[in-house]
Amino acid sequence: MNGPWLLFLSESGYGKQVPVSRFRTSPLNRIGLIGYKVHHNEDGESDEQVVLVSQSGTVNRIKVRDISIQSRGVILMRLEHAGKIQSASLISAAEVDTEGEDAEA
């Protein structure tokens, strides 16, 4: 499928990728969802990563290309009972390369 893509993350730890062409708007106010525009290369994969932080302080870093494209969301982070995702950040490929150079220095 051709892009652009949206990456959706729920506060309950689930996520999925959806092509913008299949995205529909809703007049209802949705809460608990975070959406990011994701860029895929010629191979159909993204070099970006997403960092998830739970309320309990657990941090999980996932490559966007490892998040499958399905009609239902997949588990990105297992949370404790009644836990939620506190924050999520999308890291671009350029930022990932810079972090690798800093670690080597």
mmCIF file of C-alpha atoms in Angstrom:
data_model
loop_
_atom_site.group_PDB
_atom_site.id
_atom_site.type_symbol
_atom_site.label_atom_id
_atom_site.label_comp_id
_atom_site.label_asym_id
_atom_site.label_seq_id
_atom_site.Cartn_x
_atom_site.Cartn_y
_atom_site.Cartn_z
ATOM 1 C CA MET A 1 0.000 0.000 0.000
ATOM 2 C CA ASN A 2 1.129 3.508 -0.723
ATOM 3 C CA GLY A 3 1.468 6.198 1.927
ATOM 4 C CA PRO A 4 1.215 8.485 3.662
ATOM 5 C CA TRP A 5 0.461 6.506 6.805
ATOM 6 C CA LEU A 6 -0.926 7.277 10.248
ATOM 7 C CA LEU A 7 0.316 5.455 13.325
ATOM 8 C CA PHE A 8 -2.299 5.234 16.073
ATOM 9 C CA LEU A 9 -1.437 4.504 19.689
ATOM 10 C CA SER A 10 -4.010 4.001 22.417
ATOM 11 C CA GLU A 11 -3.525 4.758 26.088
ATOM 12 C CA SER A 12 -4.159 1.061 26.778
ATOM 13 C CA GLY A 13 -0.948 0.020 24.949
ATOM 14 C CA TYR A 14 -2.323 -0.955 21.523
ATOM 15 C CA GLY A 15 -1.295 0.466 18.169
ATOM 16 C CA LYS A 16 -1.690 0.066 14.423
ATOM 17 C CA GLN A 17 -0.717 1.675 11.141
ATOM 18 C CA VAL A 18 -3.427 2.913 8.795
ATOM 19 C CA PRO A 19 -2.954 4.375 5.307
ATOM 20 C CA VAL A 20 -4.440 7.862 5.141
ATOM 21 C CA SER A 21 -6.539 6.739 2.174
ATOM 22 C CA ARG A 22 -8.415 4.332 4.494
ATOM 23 C CA PHE A 23 -8.762 6.798 7.358
ATOM 24 C CA ARG A 24 -12.213 8.156 7.988
ATOM 25 C CA THR A 25 -13.083 11.146 10.104
ATOM 26 C CA SER A 26 -15.697 10.949 12.788
ATOM 27 C CA PRO A 27 -17.904 13.681 14.192
ATOM 28 C CA LEU A 28 -17.474 12.128 17.643
ATOM 29 C CA ASN A 29 -14.718 13.335 19.924
ATOM 30 C CA ARG A 30 -12.247 10.508 20.451
ATOM 31 C CA ILE A 31 -10.144 10.378 23.587
ATOM 32 C CA GLY A 32 -7.191 8.228 24.506
ATOM 33 C CA LEU A 33 -5.716 8.045 20.980
ATOM 34 C CA ILE A 34 -2.457 9.555 19.748
ATOM 35 C CA GLY A 35 -1.799 9.779 16.008
ATOM 36 C CA TYR A 36 1.473 10.359 14.130
ATOM 37 C CA LYS A 37 2.122 10.719 10.418
ATOM 38 C CA VAL A 38 4.696 8.087 9.441
ATOM 39 C CA HIS A 39 6.909 8.150 6.346
ATOM 40 C CA HIS A 40 7.720 4.873 4.605
ATOM 41 C CA ASN A 41 10.647 4.404 2.205
ATOM 42 C CA GLU A 42 10.594 2.695 -1.207
ATOM 43 C CA ASP A 43 10.585 -0.740 0.447
ATOM 44 C CA GLY A 44 7.380 0.144 2.288
ATOM 45 C CA GLU A 45 9.145 0.323 5.646
ATOM 46 C CA SER A 46 9.702 3.196 8.048
ATOM 47 C CA ASP A 47 13.045 4.023 9.679
ATOM 48 C CA GLU A 48 11.285 5.862 12.498
ATOM 49 C CA GLN A 49 10.811 4.659 16.072
ATOM 50 C CA VAL A 50 8.217 5.358 18.742
ATOM 51 C CA VAL A 51 9.022 5.654 22.452
ATOM 52 C CA LEU A 52 6.220 4.799 24.896
ATOM 53 C CA VAL A 53 6.270 5.679 28.597
ATOM 54 C CA SER A 54 3.720 4.190 31.002
ATOM 55 C CA GLN A 55 2.346 5.803 34.157
ATOM 56 C CA SER A 56 4.502 3.448 36.221
ATOM 57 C CA GLY A 57 7.667 4.687 34.440
ATOM 58 C CA THR A 58 8.264 1.753 32.094
ATOM 59 C CA VAL A 59 9.845 2.856 28.798
ATOM 60 C CA ASN A 60 9.489 0.895 25.556
ATOM 61 C CA ARG A 61 11.141 1.801 22.230
ATOM 62 C CA ILE A 62 9.701 0.189 19.086
ATOM 63 C CA LYS A 63 10.630 0.442 15.422
ATOM 64 C CA VAL A 64 7.603 1.566 13.432
ATOM 65 C CA ARG A 65 8.353 -1.072 10.774
ATOM 66 C CA ASP A 66 7.795 -3.752 13.461
ATOM 67 C CA ILE A 67 4.225 -2.546 14.094
ATOM 68 C CA SER A 68 2.106 -4.675 11.828
ATOM 69 C CA ILE A 69 -0.525 -3.320 9.514
ATOM 70 C CA GLN A 70 -3.771 -4.960 10.533
ATOM 71 C CA SER A 71 -7.403 -4.090 10.838
ATOM 72 C CA ARG A 72 -7.119 -4.507 14.606
ATOM 73 C CA GLY A 73 -4.489 -3.007 16.841
ATOM 74 C CA VAL A 74 -1.572 -5.011 18.196
ATOM 75 C CA ILE A 75 -0.095 -4.865 21.701
ATOM 76 C CA LEU A 76 2.834 -2.439 21.786
ATOM 77 C CA MET A 77 3.265 -2.381 25.556
ATOM 78 C CA ARG A 78 1.822 -4.631 28.243
ATOM 79 C CA LEU A 79 0.555 -2.506 31.094
ATOM 80 C CA GLU A 80 -0.140 -3.217 34.735
ATOM 81 C CA HIS A 81 -3.747 -3.474 35.862
ATOM 82 C CA ALA A 82 -5.489 -0.131 35.192
ATOM 83 C CA GLY A 83 -2.224 1.337 33.838
ATOM 84 C CA LYS A 84 -2.062 3.690 30.866
ATOM 85 C CA ILE A 85 0.433 5.116 28.414
ATOM 86 C CA GLN A 86 1.566 8.436 29.861
ATOM 87 C CA SER A 87 3.391 9.734 26.783
ATOM 88 C CA ALA A 88 4.522 8.742 23.310
ATOM 89 C CA SER A 89 7.159 10.283 21.048
ATOM 90 C CA LEU A 90 8.034 9.624 17.416
ATOM 91 C CA ILE A 91 11.768 9.618 16.680
ATOM 92 C CA SER A 92 12.766 10.278 13.062
ATOM 93 C CA ALA A 93 15.488 8.336 11.265
ATOM 94 C CA ALA A 94 17.848 11.346 11.429
ATOM 95 C CA GLU A 95 17.498 11.517 15.232
ATOM 96 C CA VAL A 96 18.169 7.762 15.515
ATOM 97 C CA ASP A 97 21.397 8.147 13.468
ATOM 98 C CA THR A 98 22.546 11.065 15.633
ATOM 99 C CA GLU A 99 21.977 9.081 18.834
ATOM 100 C CA GLY A 100 24.088 6.231 17.451
ATOM 101 C CA GLU A 101 26.970 8.603 16.687
ATOM 102 C CA ASP A 102 26.831 10.078 20.216
ATOM 103 C CA ALA A 103 26.977 6.604 21.749
ATOM 104 C CA GLU A 104 30.089 5.707 19.731
ATOM 105 C CA ALA A 105 31.985 8.881 20.666
#
